[in-house]
mmCIF file of C-alpha atoms in Angstrom:
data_model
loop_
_atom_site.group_PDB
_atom_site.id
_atom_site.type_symbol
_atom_site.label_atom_id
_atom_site.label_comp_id
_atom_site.label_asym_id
_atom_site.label_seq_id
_atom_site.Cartn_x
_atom_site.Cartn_y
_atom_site.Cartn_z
ATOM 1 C CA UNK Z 365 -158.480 -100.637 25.094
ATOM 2 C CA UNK Z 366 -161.355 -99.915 26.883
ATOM 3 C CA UNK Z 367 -161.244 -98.735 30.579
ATOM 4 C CA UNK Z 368 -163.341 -101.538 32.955
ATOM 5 C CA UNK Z 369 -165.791 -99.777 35.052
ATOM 6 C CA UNK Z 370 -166.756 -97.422 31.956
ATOM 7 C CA UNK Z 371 -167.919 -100.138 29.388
ATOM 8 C CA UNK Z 372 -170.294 -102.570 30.141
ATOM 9 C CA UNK Z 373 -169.414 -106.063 31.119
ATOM 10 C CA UNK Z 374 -171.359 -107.768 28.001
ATOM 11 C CA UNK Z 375 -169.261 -105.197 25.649
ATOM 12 C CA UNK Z 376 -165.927 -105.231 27.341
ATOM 13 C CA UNK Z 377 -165.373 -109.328 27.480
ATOM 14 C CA UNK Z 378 -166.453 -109.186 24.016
ATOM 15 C CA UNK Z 379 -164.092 -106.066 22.816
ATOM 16 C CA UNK Z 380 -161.376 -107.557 24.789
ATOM 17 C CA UNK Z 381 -161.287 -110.786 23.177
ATOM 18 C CA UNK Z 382 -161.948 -109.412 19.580
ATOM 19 C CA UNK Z 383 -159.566 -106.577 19.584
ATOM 20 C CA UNK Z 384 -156.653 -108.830 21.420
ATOM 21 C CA UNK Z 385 -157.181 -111.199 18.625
ATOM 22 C CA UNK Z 386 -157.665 -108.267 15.690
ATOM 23 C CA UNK Z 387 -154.422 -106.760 17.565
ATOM 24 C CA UNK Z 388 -152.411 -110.304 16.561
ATOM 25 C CA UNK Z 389 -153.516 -110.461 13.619
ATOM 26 C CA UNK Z 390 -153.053 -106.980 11.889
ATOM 27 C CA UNK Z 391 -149.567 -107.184 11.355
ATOM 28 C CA UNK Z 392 -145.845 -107.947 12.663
ATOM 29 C CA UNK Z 393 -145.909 -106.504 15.517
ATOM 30 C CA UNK Z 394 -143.913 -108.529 18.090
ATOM 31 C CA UNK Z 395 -146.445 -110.876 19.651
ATOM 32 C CA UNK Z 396 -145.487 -110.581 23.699
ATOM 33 C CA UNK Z 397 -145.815 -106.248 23.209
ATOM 34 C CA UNK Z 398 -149.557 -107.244 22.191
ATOM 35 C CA UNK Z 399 -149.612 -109.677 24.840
ATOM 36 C CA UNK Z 400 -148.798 -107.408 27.541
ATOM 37 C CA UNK Z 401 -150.802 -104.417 25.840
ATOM 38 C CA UNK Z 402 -153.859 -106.566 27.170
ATOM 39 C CA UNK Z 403 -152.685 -109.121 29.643
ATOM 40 C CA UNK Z 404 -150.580 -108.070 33.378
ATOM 41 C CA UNK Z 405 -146.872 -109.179 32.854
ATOM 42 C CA UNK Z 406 -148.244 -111.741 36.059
ATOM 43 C CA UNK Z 407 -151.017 -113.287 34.085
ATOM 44 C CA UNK Z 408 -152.546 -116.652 35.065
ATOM 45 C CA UNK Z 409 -155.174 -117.990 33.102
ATOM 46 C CA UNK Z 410 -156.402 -121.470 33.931
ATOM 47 C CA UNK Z 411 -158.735 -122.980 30.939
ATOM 48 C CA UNK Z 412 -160.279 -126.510 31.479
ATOM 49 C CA UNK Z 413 -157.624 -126.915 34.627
ATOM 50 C CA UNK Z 414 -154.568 -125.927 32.329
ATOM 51 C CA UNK Z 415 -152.692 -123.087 33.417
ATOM 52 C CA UNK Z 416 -151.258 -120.732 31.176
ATOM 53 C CA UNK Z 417 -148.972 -118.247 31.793
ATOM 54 C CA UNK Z 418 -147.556 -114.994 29.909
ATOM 55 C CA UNK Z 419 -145.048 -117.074 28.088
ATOM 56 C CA UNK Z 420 -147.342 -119.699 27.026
ATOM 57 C CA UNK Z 421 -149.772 -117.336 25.810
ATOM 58 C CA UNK Z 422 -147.426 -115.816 23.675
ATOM 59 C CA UNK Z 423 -145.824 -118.882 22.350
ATOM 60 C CA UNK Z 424 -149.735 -119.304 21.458
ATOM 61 C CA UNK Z 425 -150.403 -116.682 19.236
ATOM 62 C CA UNK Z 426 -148.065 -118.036 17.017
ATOM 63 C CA UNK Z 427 -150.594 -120.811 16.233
ATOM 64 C CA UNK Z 428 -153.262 -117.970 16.072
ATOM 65 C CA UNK Z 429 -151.110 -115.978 13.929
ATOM 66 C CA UNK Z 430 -150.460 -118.776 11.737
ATOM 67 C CA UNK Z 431 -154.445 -120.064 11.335
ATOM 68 C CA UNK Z 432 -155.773 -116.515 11.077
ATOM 69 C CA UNK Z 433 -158.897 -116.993 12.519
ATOM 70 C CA UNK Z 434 -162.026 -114.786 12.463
ATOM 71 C CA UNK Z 435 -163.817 -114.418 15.505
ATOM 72 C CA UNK Z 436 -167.392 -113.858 17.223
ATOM 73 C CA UNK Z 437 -168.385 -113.479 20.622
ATOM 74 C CA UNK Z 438 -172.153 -114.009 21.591
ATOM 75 C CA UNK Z 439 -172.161 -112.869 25.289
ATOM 76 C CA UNK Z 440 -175.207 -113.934 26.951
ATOM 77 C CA UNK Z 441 -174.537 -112.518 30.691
ATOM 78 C CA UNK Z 442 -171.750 -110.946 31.997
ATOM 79 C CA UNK Z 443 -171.236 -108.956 35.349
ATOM 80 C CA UNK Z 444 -168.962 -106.865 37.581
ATOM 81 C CA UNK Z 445 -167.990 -106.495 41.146
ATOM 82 C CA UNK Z 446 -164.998 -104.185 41.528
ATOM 83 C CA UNK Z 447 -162.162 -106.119 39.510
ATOM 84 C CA UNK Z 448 -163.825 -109.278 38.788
ATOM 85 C CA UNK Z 449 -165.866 -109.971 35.862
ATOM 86 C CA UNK Z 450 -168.136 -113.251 35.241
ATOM 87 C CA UNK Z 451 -169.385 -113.666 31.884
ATOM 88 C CA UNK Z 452 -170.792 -116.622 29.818
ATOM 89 C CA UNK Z 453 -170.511 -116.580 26.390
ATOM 90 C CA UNK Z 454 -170.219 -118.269 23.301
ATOM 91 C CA UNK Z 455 -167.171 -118.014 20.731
ATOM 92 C CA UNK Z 456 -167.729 -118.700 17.010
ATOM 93 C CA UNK Z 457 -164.534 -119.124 15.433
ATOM 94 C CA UNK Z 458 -163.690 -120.041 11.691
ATOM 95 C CA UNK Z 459 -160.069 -120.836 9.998
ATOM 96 C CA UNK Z 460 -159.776 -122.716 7.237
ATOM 97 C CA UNK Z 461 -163.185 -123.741 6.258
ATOM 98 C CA UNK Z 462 -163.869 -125.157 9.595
ATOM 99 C CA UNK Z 463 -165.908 -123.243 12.039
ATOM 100 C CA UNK Z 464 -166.487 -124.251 15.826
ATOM 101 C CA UNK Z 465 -168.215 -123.098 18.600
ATOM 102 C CA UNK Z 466 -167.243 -123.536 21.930
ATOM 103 C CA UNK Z 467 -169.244 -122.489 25.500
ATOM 104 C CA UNK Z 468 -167.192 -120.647 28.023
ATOM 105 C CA UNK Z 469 -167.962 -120.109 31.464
ATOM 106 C CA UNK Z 470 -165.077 -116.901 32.433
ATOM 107 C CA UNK Z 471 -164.531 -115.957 35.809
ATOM 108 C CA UNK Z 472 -161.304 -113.089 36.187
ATOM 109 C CA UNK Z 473 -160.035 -110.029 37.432
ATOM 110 C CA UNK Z 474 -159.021 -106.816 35.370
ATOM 111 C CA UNK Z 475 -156.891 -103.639 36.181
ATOM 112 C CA UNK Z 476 -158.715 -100.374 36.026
ATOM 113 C CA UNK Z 477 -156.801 -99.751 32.138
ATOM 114 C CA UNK Z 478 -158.670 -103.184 31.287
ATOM 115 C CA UNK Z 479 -156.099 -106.051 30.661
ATOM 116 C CA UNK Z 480 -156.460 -108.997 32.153
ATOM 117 C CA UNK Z 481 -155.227 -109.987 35.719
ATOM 118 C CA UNK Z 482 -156.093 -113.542 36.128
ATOM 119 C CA UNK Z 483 -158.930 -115.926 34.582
ATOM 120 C CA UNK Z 484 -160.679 -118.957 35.104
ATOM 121 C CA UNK Z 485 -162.092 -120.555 32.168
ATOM 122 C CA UNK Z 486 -164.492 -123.590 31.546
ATOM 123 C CA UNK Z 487 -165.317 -124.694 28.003
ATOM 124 C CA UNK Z 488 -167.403 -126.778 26.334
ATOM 125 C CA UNK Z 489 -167.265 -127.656 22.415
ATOM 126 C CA UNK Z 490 -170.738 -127.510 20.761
ATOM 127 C CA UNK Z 491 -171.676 -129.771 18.020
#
């Protein structure tokens, strides 16, 4: 994992996401160990108003594991002030013949090692 203040923002939101999902999906490792390898063991993040915490995200990449998706990141800005990163982006996701893209507005904090502290998420589906 990439360190925070030595990447930029654009490439680290988009390596974080990508390698946290290639992480889950290239083999058996035990799902929370990959969790935590990128996520605080306090992690909060809060997606349309739905807050999920470290057990919730693990009991989600169960689904993930399961669907094997493949994943693309457009990031169209992204910026950092200490510990907090904004970024908006778009991910391009495909599983089973059905791709979708959805519009995220992120808004969290990161240690210094580069997992995630907190985030604030607002999406939108695109047609």
């Amino acid at each position: 994992m990439q360190q925070l203040k030595s990447t930029d923002p654009k490439q680290f939101i988009a390596d974080f996401y990508i390698g946290f999902t290639r992480d889950l999906l290239a083999g058996d490792e035990d799902a929370a160990l990959v969790v935590d390898r990128y996520h605080t063991p306090d992690i909060v993040q809060v997606a349309d108003g739905n807050p999920i915490d470290r057990q919730k995200l693990i009991d989600h990449t169960r689904p993930v594991r399961k669907n094997r998706p493949t994943i693309r990141m457009e990031v169209h800005d992204a910026v950092l002030d200490g510990d907090l990163l904004a970024a908006r982006y778009t991910l391009h996701s495909s599983q089973r013949g059905k791709d979708v893209s959805i519009d995220v507005h992120f808004f969290g904090s990161f240690t210094t090692d580069g997992r995630m502290r907190k985030a604030h998420m607002l999406t939108r589906a695109l047609s």
